[in-house]
Every structure is written in structure tokens, then in C-alpha cells.
mmCIF file of C-alpha atoms in Angstrom:
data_model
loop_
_atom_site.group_PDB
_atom_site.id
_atom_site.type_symbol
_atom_site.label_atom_id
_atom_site.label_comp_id
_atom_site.label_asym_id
_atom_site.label_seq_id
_atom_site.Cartn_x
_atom_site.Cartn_y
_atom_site.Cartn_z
ATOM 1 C CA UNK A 23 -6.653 78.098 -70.575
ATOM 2 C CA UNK A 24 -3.625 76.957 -72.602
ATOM 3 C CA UNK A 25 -1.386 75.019 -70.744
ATOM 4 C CA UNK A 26 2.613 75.241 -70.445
ATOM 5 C CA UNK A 27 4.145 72.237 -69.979
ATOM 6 C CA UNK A 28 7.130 71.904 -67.220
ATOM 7 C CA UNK A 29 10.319 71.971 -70.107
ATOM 8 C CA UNK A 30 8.758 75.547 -71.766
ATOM 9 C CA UNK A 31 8.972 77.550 -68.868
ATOM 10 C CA UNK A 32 11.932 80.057 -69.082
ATOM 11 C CA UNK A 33 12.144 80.148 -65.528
ATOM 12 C CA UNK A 34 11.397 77.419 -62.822
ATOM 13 C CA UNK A 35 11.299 77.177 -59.110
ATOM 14 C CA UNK A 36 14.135 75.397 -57.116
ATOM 15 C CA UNK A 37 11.767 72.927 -55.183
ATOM 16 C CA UNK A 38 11.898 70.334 -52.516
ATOM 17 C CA UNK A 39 9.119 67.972 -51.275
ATOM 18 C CA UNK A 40 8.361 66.442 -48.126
ATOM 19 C CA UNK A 41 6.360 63.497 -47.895
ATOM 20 C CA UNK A 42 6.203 60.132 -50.101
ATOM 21 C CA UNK A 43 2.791 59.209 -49.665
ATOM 22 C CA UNK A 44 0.264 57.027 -52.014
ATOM 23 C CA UNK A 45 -2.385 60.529 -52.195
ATOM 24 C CA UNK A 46 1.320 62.777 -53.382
ATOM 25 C CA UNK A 47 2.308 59.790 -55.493
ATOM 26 C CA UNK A 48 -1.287 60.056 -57.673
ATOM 27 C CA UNK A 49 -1.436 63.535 -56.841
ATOM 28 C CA UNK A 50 0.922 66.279 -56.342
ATOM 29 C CA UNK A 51 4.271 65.185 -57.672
ATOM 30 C CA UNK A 52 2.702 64.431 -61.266
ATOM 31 C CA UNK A 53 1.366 68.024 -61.255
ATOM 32 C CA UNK A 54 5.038 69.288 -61.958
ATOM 33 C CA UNK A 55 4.807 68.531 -65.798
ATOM 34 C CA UNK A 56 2.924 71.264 -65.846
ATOM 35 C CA UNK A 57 4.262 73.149 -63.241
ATOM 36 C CA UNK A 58 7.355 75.855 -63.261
ATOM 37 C CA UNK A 59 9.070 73.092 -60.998
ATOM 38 C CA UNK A 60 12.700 72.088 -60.498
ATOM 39 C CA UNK A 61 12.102 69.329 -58.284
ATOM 40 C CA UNK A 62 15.883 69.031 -56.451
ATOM 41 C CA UNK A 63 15.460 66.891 -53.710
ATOM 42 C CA UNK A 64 12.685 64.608 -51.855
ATOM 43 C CA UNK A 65 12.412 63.909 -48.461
ATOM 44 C CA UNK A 66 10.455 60.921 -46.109
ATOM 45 C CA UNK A 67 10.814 59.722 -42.877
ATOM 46 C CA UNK A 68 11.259 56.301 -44.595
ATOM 47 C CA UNK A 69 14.906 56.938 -46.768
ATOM 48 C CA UNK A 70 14.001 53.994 -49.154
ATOM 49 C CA UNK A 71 10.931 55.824 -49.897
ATOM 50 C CA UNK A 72 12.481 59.351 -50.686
ATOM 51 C CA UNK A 73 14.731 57.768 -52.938
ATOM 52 C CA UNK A 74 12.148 55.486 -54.895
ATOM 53 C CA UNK A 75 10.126 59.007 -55.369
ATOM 54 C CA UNK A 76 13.239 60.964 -56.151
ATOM 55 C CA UNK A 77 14.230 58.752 -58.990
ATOM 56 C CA UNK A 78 10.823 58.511 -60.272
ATOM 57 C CA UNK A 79 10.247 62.184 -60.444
ATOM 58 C CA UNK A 80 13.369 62.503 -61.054
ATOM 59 C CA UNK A 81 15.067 64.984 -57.984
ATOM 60 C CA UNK A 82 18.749 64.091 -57.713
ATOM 61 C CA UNK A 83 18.739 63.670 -53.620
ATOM 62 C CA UNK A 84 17.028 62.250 -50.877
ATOM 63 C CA UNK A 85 16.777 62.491 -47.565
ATOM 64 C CA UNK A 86 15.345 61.405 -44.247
ATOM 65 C CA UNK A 87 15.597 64.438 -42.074
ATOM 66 C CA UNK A 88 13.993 67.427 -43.180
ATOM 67 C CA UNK A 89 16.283 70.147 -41.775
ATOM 68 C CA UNK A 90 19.488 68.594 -43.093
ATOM 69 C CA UNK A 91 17.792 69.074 -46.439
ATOM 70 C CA UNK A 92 17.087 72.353 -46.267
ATOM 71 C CA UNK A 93 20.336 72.999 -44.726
ATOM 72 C CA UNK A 94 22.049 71.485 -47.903
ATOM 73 C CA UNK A 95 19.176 72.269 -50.745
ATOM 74 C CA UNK A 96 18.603 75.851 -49.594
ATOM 75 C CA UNK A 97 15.526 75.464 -51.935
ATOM 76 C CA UNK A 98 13.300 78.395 -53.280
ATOM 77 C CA UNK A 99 9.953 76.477 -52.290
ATOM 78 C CA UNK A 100 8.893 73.528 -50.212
ATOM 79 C CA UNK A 101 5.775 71.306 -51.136
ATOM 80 C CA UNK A 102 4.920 69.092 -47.778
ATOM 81 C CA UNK A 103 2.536 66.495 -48.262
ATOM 82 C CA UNK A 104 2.318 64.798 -44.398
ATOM 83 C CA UNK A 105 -0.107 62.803 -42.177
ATOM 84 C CA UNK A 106 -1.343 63.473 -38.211
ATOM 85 C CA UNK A 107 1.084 63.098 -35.336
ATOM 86 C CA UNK A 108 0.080 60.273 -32.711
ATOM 87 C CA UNK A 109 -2.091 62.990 -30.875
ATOM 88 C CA UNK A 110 -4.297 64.182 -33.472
ATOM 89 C CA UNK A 111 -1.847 67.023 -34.878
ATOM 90 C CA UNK A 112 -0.852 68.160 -38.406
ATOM 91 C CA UNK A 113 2.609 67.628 -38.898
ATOM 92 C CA UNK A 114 2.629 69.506 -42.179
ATOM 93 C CA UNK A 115 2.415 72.612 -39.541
ATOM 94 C CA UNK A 116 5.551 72.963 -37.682
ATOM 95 C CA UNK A 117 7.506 71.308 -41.176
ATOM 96 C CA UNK A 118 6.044 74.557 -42.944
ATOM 97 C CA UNK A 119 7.162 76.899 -39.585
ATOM 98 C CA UNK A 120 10.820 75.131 -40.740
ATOM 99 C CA UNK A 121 10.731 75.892 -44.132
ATOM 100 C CA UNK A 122 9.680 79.575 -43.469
ATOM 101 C CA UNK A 123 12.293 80.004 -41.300
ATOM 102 C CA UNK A 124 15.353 78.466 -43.573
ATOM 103 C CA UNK A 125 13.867 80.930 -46.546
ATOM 104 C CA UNK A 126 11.692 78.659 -48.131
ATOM 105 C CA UNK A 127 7.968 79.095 -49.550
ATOM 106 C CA UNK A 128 5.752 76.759 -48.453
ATOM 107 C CA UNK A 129 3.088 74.832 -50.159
ATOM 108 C CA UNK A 130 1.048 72.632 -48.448
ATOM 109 C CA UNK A 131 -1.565 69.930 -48.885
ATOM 110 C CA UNK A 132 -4.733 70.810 -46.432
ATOM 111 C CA UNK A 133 -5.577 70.374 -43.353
ATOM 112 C CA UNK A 134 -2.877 73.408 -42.292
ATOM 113 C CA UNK A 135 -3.300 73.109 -38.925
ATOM 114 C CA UNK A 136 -5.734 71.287 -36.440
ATOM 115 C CA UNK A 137 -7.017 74.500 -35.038
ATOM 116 C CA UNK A 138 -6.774 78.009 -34.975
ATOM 117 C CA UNK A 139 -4.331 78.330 -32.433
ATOM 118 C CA UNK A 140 -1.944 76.357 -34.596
ATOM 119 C CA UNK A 141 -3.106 78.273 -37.211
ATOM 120 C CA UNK A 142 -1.676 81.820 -35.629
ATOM 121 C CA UNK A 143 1.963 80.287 -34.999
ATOM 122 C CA UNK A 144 2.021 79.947 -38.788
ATOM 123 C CA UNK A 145 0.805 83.251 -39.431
ATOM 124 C CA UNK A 146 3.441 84.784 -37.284
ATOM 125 C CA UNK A 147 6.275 82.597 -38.803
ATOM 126 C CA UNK A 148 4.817 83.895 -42.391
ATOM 127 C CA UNK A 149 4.546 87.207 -41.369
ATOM 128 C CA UNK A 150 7.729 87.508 -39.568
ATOM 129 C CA UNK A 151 9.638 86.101 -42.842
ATOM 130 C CA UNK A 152 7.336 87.971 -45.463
ATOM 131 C CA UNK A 153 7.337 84.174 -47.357
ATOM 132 C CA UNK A 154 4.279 82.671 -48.984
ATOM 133 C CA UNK A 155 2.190 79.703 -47.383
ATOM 134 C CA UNK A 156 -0.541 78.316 -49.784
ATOM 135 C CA UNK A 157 -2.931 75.419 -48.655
ATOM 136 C CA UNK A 158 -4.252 73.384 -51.546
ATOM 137 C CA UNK A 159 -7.364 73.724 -51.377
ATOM 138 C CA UNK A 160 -8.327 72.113 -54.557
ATOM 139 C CA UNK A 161 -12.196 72.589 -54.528
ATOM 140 C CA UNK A 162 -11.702 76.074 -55.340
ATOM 141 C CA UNK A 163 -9.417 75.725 -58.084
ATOM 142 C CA UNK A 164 -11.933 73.259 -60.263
ATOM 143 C CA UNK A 165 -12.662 74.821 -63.520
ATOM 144 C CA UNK A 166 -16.186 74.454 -62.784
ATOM 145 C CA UNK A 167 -15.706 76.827 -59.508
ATOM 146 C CA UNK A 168 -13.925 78.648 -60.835
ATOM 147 C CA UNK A 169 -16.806 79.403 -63.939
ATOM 148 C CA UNK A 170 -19.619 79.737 -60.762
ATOM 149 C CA UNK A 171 -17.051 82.319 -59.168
ATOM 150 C CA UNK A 172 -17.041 84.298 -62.161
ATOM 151 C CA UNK A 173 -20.908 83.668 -63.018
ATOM 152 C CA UNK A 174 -21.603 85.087 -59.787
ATOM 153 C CA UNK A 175 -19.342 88.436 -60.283
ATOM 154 C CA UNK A 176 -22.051 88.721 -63.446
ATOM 155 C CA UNK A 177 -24.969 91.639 -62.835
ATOM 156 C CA UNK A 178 -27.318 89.375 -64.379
ATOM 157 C CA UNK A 179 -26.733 86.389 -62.200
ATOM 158 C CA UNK A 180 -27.676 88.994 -59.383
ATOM 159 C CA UNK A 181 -26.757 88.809 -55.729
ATOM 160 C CA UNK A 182 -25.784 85.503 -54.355
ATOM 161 C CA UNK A 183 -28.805 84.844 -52.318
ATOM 162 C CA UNK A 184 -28.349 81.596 -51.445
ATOM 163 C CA UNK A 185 -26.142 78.152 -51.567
ATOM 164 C CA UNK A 186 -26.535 74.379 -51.070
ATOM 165 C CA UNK A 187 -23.528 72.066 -50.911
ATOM 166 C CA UNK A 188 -23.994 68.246 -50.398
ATOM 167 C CA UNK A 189 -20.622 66.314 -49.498
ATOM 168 C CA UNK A 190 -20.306 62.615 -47.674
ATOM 169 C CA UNK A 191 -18.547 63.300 -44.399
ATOM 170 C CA UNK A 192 -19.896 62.002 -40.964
ATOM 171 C CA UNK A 193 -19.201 64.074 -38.347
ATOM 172 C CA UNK A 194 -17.969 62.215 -34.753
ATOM 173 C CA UNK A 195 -20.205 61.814 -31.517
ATOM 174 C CA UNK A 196 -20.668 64.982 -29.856
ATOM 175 C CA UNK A 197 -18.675 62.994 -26.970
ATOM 176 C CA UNK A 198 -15.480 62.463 -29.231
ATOM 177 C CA UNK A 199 -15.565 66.141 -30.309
ATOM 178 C CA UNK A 200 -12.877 67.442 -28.017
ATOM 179 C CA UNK A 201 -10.603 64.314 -29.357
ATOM 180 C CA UNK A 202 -8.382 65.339 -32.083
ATOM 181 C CA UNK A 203 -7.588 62.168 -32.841
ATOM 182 C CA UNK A 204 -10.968 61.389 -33.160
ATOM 183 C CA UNK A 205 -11.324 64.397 -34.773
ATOM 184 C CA UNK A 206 -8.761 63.824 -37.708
ATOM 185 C CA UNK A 207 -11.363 62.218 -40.500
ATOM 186 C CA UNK A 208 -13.460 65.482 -39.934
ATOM 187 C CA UNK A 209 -10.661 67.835 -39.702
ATOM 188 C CA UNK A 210 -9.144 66.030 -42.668
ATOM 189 C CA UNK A 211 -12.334 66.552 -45.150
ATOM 190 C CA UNK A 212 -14.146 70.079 -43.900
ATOM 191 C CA UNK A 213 -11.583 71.827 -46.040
ATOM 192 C CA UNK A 214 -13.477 70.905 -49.159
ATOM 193 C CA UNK A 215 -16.639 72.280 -48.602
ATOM 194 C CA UNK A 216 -15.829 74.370 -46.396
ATOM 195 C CA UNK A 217 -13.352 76.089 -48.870
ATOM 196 C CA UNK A 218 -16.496 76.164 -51.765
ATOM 197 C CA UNK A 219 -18.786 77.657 -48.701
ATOM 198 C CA UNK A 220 -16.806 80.431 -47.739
ATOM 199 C CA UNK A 221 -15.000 80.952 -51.512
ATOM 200 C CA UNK A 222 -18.422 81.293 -53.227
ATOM 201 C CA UNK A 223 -20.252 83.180 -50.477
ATOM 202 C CA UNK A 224 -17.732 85.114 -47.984
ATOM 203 C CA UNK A 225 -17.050 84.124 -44.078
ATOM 204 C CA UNK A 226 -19.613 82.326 -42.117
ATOM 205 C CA UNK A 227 -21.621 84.656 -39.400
ATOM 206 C CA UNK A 228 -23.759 81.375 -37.362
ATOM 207 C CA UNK A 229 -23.900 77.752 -38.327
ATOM 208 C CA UNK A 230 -26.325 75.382 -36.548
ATOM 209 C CA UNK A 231 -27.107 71.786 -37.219
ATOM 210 C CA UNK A 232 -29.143 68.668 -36.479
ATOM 211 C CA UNK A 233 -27.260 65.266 -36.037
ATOM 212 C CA UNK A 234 -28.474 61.653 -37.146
ATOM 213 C CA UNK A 235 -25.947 59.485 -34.489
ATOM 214 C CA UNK A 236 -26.044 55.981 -37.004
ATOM 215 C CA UNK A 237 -23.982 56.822 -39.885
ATOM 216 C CA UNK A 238 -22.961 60.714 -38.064
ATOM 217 C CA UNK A 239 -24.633 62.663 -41.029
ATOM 218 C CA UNK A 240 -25.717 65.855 -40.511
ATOM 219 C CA UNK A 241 -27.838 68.954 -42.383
ATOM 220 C CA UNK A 242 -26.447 72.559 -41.308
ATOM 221 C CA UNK A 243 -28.435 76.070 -41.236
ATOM 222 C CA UNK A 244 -25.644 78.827 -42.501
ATOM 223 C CA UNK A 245 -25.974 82.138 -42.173
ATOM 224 C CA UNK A 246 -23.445 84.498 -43.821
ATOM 225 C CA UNK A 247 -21.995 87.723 -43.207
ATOM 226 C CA UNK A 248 -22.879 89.403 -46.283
ATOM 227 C CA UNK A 249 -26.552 87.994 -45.180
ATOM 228 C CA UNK A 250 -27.247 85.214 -47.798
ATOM 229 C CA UNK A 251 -28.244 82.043 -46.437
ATOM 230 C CA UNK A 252 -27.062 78.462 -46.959
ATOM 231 C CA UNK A 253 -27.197 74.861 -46.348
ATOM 232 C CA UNK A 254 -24.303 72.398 -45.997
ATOM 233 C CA UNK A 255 -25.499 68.673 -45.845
ATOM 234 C CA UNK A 256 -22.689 66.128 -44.939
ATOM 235 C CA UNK A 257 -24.595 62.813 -46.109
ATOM 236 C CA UNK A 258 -22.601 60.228 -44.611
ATOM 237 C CA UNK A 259 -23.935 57.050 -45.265
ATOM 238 C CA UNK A 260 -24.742 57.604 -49.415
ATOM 239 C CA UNK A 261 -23.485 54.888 -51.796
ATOM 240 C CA UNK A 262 -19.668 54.769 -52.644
ATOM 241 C CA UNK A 263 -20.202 54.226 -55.805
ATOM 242 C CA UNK A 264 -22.852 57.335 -55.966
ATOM 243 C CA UNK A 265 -21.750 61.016 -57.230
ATOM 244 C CA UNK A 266 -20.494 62.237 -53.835
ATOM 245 C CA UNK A 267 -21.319 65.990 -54.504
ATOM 246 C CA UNK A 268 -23.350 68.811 -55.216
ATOM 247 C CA UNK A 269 -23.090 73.100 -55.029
ATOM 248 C CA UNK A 270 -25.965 75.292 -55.718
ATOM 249 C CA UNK A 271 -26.182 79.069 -55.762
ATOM 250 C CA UNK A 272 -29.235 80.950 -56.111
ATOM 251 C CA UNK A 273 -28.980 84.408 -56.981
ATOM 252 C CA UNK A 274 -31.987 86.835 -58.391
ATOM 253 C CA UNK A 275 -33.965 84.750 -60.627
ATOM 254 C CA UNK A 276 -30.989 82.743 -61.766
ATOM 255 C CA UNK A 277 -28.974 79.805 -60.099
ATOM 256 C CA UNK A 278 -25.729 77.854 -61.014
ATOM 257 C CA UNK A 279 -25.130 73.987 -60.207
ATOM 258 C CA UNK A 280 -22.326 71.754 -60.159
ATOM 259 C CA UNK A 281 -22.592 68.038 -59.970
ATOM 260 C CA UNK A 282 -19.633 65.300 -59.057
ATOM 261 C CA UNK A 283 -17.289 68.457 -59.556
ATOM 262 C CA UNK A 284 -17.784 68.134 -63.763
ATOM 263 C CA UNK A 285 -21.206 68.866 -64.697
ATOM 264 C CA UNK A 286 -22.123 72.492 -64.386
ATOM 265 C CA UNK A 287 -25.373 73.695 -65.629
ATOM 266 C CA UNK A 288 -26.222 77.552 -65.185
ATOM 267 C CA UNK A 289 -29.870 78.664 -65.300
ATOM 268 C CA UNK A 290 -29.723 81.981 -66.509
ATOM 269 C CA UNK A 291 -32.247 84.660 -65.419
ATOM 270 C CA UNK A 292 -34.992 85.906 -67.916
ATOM 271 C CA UNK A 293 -37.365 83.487 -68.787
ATOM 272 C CA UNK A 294 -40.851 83.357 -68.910
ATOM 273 C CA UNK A 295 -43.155 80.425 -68.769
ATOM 274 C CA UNK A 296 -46.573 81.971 -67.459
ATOM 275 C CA UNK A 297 -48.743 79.367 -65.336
ATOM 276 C CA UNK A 298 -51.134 77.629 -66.967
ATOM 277 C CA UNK A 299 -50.683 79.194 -70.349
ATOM 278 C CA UNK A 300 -46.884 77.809 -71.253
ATOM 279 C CA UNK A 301 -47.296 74.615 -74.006
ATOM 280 C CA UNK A 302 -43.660 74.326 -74.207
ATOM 281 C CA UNK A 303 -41.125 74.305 -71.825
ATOM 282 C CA UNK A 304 -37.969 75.390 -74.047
ATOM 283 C CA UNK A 305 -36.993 78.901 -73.479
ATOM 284 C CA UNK A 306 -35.617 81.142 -75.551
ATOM 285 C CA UNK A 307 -32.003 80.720 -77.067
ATOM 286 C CA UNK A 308 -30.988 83.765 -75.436
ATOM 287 C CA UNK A 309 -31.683 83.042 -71.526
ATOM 288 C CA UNK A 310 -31.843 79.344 -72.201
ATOM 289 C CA UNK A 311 -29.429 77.622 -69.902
ATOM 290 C CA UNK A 312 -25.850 77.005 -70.331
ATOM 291 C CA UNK A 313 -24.963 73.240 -70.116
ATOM 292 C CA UNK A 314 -20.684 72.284 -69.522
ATOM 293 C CA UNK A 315 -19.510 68.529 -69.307
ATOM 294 C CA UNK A 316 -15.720 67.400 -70.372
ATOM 295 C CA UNK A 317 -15.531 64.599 -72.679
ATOM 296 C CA UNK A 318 -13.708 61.300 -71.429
ATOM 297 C CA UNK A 319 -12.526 60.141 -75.042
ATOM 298 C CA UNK A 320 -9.624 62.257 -76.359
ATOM 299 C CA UNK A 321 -6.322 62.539 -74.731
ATOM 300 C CA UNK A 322 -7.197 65.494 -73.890
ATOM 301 C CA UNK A 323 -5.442 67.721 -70.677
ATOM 302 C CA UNK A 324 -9.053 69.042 -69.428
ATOM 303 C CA UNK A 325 -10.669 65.376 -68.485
ATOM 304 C CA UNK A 326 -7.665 64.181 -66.644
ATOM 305 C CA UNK A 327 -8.444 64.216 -63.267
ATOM 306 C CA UNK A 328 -5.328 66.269 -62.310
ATOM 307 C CA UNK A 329 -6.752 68.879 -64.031
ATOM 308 C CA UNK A 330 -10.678 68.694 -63.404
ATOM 309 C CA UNK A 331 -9.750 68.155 -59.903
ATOM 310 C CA UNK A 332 -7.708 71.234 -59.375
ATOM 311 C CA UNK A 333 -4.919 69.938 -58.406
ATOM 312 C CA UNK A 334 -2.243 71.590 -61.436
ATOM 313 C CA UNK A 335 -4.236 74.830 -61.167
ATOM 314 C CA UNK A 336 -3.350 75.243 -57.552
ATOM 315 C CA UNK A 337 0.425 74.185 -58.132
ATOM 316 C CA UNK A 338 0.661 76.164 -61.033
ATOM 317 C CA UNK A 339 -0.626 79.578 -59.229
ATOM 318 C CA UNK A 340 0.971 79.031 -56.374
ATOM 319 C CA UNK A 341 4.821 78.811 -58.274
ATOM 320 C CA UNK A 342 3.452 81.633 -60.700
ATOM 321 C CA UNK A 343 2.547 83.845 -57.625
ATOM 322 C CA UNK A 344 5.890 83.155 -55.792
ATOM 323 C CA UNK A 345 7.910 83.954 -59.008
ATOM 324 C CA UNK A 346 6.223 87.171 -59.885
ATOM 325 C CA UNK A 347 6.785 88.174 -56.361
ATOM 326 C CA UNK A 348 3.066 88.582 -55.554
ATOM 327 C CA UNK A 349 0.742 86.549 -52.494
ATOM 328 C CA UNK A 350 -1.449 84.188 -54.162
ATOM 329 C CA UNK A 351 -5.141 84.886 -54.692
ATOM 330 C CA UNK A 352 -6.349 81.527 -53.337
ATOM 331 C CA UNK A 353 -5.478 79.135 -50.874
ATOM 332 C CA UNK A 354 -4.341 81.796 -48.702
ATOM 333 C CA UNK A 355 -3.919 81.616 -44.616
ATOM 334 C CA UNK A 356 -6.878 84.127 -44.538
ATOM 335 C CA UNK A 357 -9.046 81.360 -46.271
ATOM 336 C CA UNK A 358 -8.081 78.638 -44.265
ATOM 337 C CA UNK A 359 -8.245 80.830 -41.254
ATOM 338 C CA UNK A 360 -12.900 80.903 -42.208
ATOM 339 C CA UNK A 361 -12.462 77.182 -42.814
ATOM 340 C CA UNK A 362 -11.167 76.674 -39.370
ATOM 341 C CA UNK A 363 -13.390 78.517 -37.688
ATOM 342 C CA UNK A 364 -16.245 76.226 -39.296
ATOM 343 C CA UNK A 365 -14.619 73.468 -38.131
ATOM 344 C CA UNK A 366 -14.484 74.888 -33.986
ATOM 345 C CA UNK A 367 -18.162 75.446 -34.621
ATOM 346 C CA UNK A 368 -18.959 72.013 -35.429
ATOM 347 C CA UNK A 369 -16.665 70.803 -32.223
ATOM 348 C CA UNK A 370 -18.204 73.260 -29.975
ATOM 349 C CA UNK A 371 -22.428 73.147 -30.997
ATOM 350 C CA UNK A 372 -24.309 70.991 -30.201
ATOM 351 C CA UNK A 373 -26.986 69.039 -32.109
#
């Protein structure tokens, strides 16, 4: 992947933003150098802070009220980066509803909505204006995903049999599971694996769990509709400092591994090391496995975390997909629609 920078692109998106946050600040708004952005105007709740991001990423207005903007902006696209309402809500929800209606495409940072409920109002306000709504969901936009996707399209990888995905979440009290405001830190980080889950392996037929109540970790049995089986271990409670995650796929004689979102090693299928008889354990060159890590001492685009994170692929698709007139392949409502209905699971099983 070669990357355009923001000035080369012979066409670029009129573009507002809504929210001036610390996580858009590191983010999202330094993912338009790359990015066919014309960032025109920033909004906030807080004016001072719309105008301190406006001049620093260099949109010529700011504003405090989110209509008036798109009253006077009339932008092409609307990036809303927001926080919960006092009750547990996604604001980013009814802002993207807004946008829809005053002819604006809408990305926005996940969670989309706090249920599915929510989640159909959107729909309808999409569907009703025939405008794009893209959720960033990042995980599936990593270059190493993105190689296991396509690993896993390969006949010699085989069927996906099987996935494990490790990621340091607690999950509430079975008590506080009808609170969404109790709710939000789960809500808030499901997305991520639950994006890789159902990305990698298709929608989710049962899910069951077990549930350790002092740190709120838990180990989940997945079964999937295509009939592959899976296991999704939240390990709250592992070291800060620690790599916080891990995705494996088994297929038929062959599995593919990501660590800490960088290291991706695929195991390829076709080697033989009889029992009791092998004295070395190197394959052959030719199913040997395949080893990826970035490097962390050039300048280079590929180890900034921007990039390794996902975060400019998913900006960059989604303002490629609305200019060429075409839905965007990821991040769609229809995959935050299975990620949603992992998260009712987990607020209506039990341990």
C-alpha cells in the first residue's frame, strides 16, 4: 500500500467534525494528512475548544451548536467523535440521525449506539436518506487483519475451523447489567473484539460464559453460524504494561496469529515432523512459516501507530467509498448490528 498524502488528492471531501476530545486530538483529526479531507469547520460543546482544534487542524470555523453548523457548512461528510449522555447513551447517535438528515455522510467513532434499538433508528434515518454511516471500527482495518482476512480466503489455509481472541475488558456484576451507565466501559470496548470475532469468522449463533466476580474477567464458549467454534477471553486484571492482545485462527492443518496487533506469524499447512523419528525441527522453506513485524527505527508511515492501528485505513476508505459513490466494505451498520447483538448477550446470560 502506497500512501497519498492529503495535498495530492485531485478531489477531497467537504468535511466537518464534531467533537474536540483528547482520543480525536491523538487520533482522528491527524488521520486527514492522509485522508481526501477538506476539513471546513469544527464543532464542541465547549466554543474555546472548537476553535483551539480548528486552528490547529486548520478548519476556518467553529462552532458550538451542531445544527447551526450544518445549517451554514452544508458539508459533504460529518466525522463525530462524542462521549455518553448522563444516562448511559451514545450521543454520537442522534448527532449522526442530524447529519443524515441535513445531507451529510456520517462517520463515526464506535460505540454507534448503546443497543440495538438505537441501532434501528439509525438504520431507518440511513436508509430513508440513501447516505453512508461508517463506524470505525479500527481492529478490522489493522494491516495485520487485514493479511489474516486474506490468509483465510486462501484454499490452503483451509476452512476457518476455529478462533481465540484474548483482550483486557472486565465485564460488570451481573446485577449492574441492566445499567447503561454502568454498562458504558463494556459497551465502550466490545467493539474491538467483537468486530475481529465476527469480521474473521461471520455472525455469532450462541455465546456462553463463566464469570470470575474480583477483577470481572471472563472466558466465553462461541459458537458460529457457519459452525466453527471460538473462544473470546476478556482477561481483566493482566498487567498494564503487558501486550493486551491476542487472535488465533485455526483452519485445516494451518493457523494464523497476531500478537499486540503487530506481530503476525502464519503457520502454513504441509509439514511433516513424524513422532519420534524428527531430529530437527526446521521445516521446509516452502511450508515453513511466514513471520511479519514493522520496524520502529525509520521514519517510516507503516510503524506509526496511526497507521498500524487502523485508524488512516478506516478514514481513508470511508472518504474513498463516499466519493466513488459506493457503501463501504467495512465498518458498515450490518457489522455493528453482530457486534451489538454480542453485547445484549453478555447483558442478558448469565454466568
Amino acid at each position: 500500500m502506497t500512501v497519498t498524502y492529503q495535498f495530492e488528492y485531485p478531489e477531497r471531501l467537504r468535511c466537518a467534525f464534531i467533537g474536540a476530545g483528547g482520543h480525536s486530538y491523538r487520533n482522528v483529526y491527524p488521520t486527514f494528512q492522509y485522508a481526501p479531507v477538506d476539513l471546513v469547520a469544527v464543532c464542541d460543546v465547549q466554543l474555546d475548544r472548537a476553535r483551539t482544534y480548528a486552528r490547529s487542524f486548520g478548519a476556518p470555523s467553529a462552532y458550538d451548536d451542531h445544527r447551526e453548523m450544518l445549517a451554514a457548512e452544508r458539508p459533504d461528510a460529518v466525522f463525530i467523535v462524542t462521549s455518553y449522555t448522563a444516562d448511559g447513551d451514545v450521543q454520537a447517535t442522534a448527532l449522526a440521525e442530524d447529519c443524515l438528515r441535513a445531507g451529510a455522510h456520517v462517520w463515526m467513532e464506535k460505540p454507534t449506539a448503546a443497543g440495538l434499538a438505537q441501532l434501528d433508528r439509525l438504520q431507518a434515518a440511513a436508509d430513508e436518506t440513501g447516505l453512508t454511516v461508517m463506524t470505525g471500527l479500527k481492529k478490522i482495518f489493522t494491516p495485520a487483519m487485514e493479511k489474516v482476512k486474506a490468509i483465510l480466503a486462501t484454499p490452503e489455509f483451509g476452512t476457518p475451523s476455529s478462533i481465540s481472541v484474548r483482550y483486557p475488558q472486565s465485564l460488570p456484576a451481573p446485577a449492574d447489567r441492566s445499567d447503561d451507565v454502568r454498562m458504558i466501559g463494556f459497551l465502550d470496548h466490545i467493539f474491538h473484539p467483537g468486530a475481529v470475532l465476527t469480521h474473521l469468522m461471520g455472525p455469532v449463533r450462541r455465546l456462553t460464559y463463566e464469570w470470575e466476580p474480583t477483577t470481572g474477567a471472563s472466558v466465553s464458549s462461541l459458537l458460529f453460524e457457519s459452525g466453527a467454534v471460538g473462544t473470546l477471553h476478556l482477561a481483566a486484571g493482566s498487567a498494564t504494561g503487558a501486550p493486551l492482545e491476542r487472535v488465533e485462527v485455526v483452519g485445516d492443518g494451518a493457523n494464523v496469529v497476531v500478537d499486540n496487533g503487530v506481530r503476525l506469524t502464519y503457520y502454513r499447512a504441509g509439514a511433516s515432523l513424524p513422532y519420534g523419528r524428527s531430529a530437527s525441527f526446521v521445516t521446509p522453506d516452502e511450508v515453513a512459516p511466514l513471520h511479519w513485524e514493522p520496524e520502529f527505527s525509520l521514519g517510516q508511515l507503516y510503524n506509526k501507530n496511526l497507521f498500524y492501528l487502523g485508524y488512516v485505513p478506516e478514514v481513508v476508505h470511508f472518504c474513498e467509498s463516499v466519493l466513488a459513490g459506493k457503501p463501504p466494505e467495512k465498518g458498515t451498520l450490518a457489522d455493528v448490528r453482530e457486534i451489538l447483538k454480542l453485547y445484549e448477550l453478555y447483558r442478558r446470560t448469565g454466568s
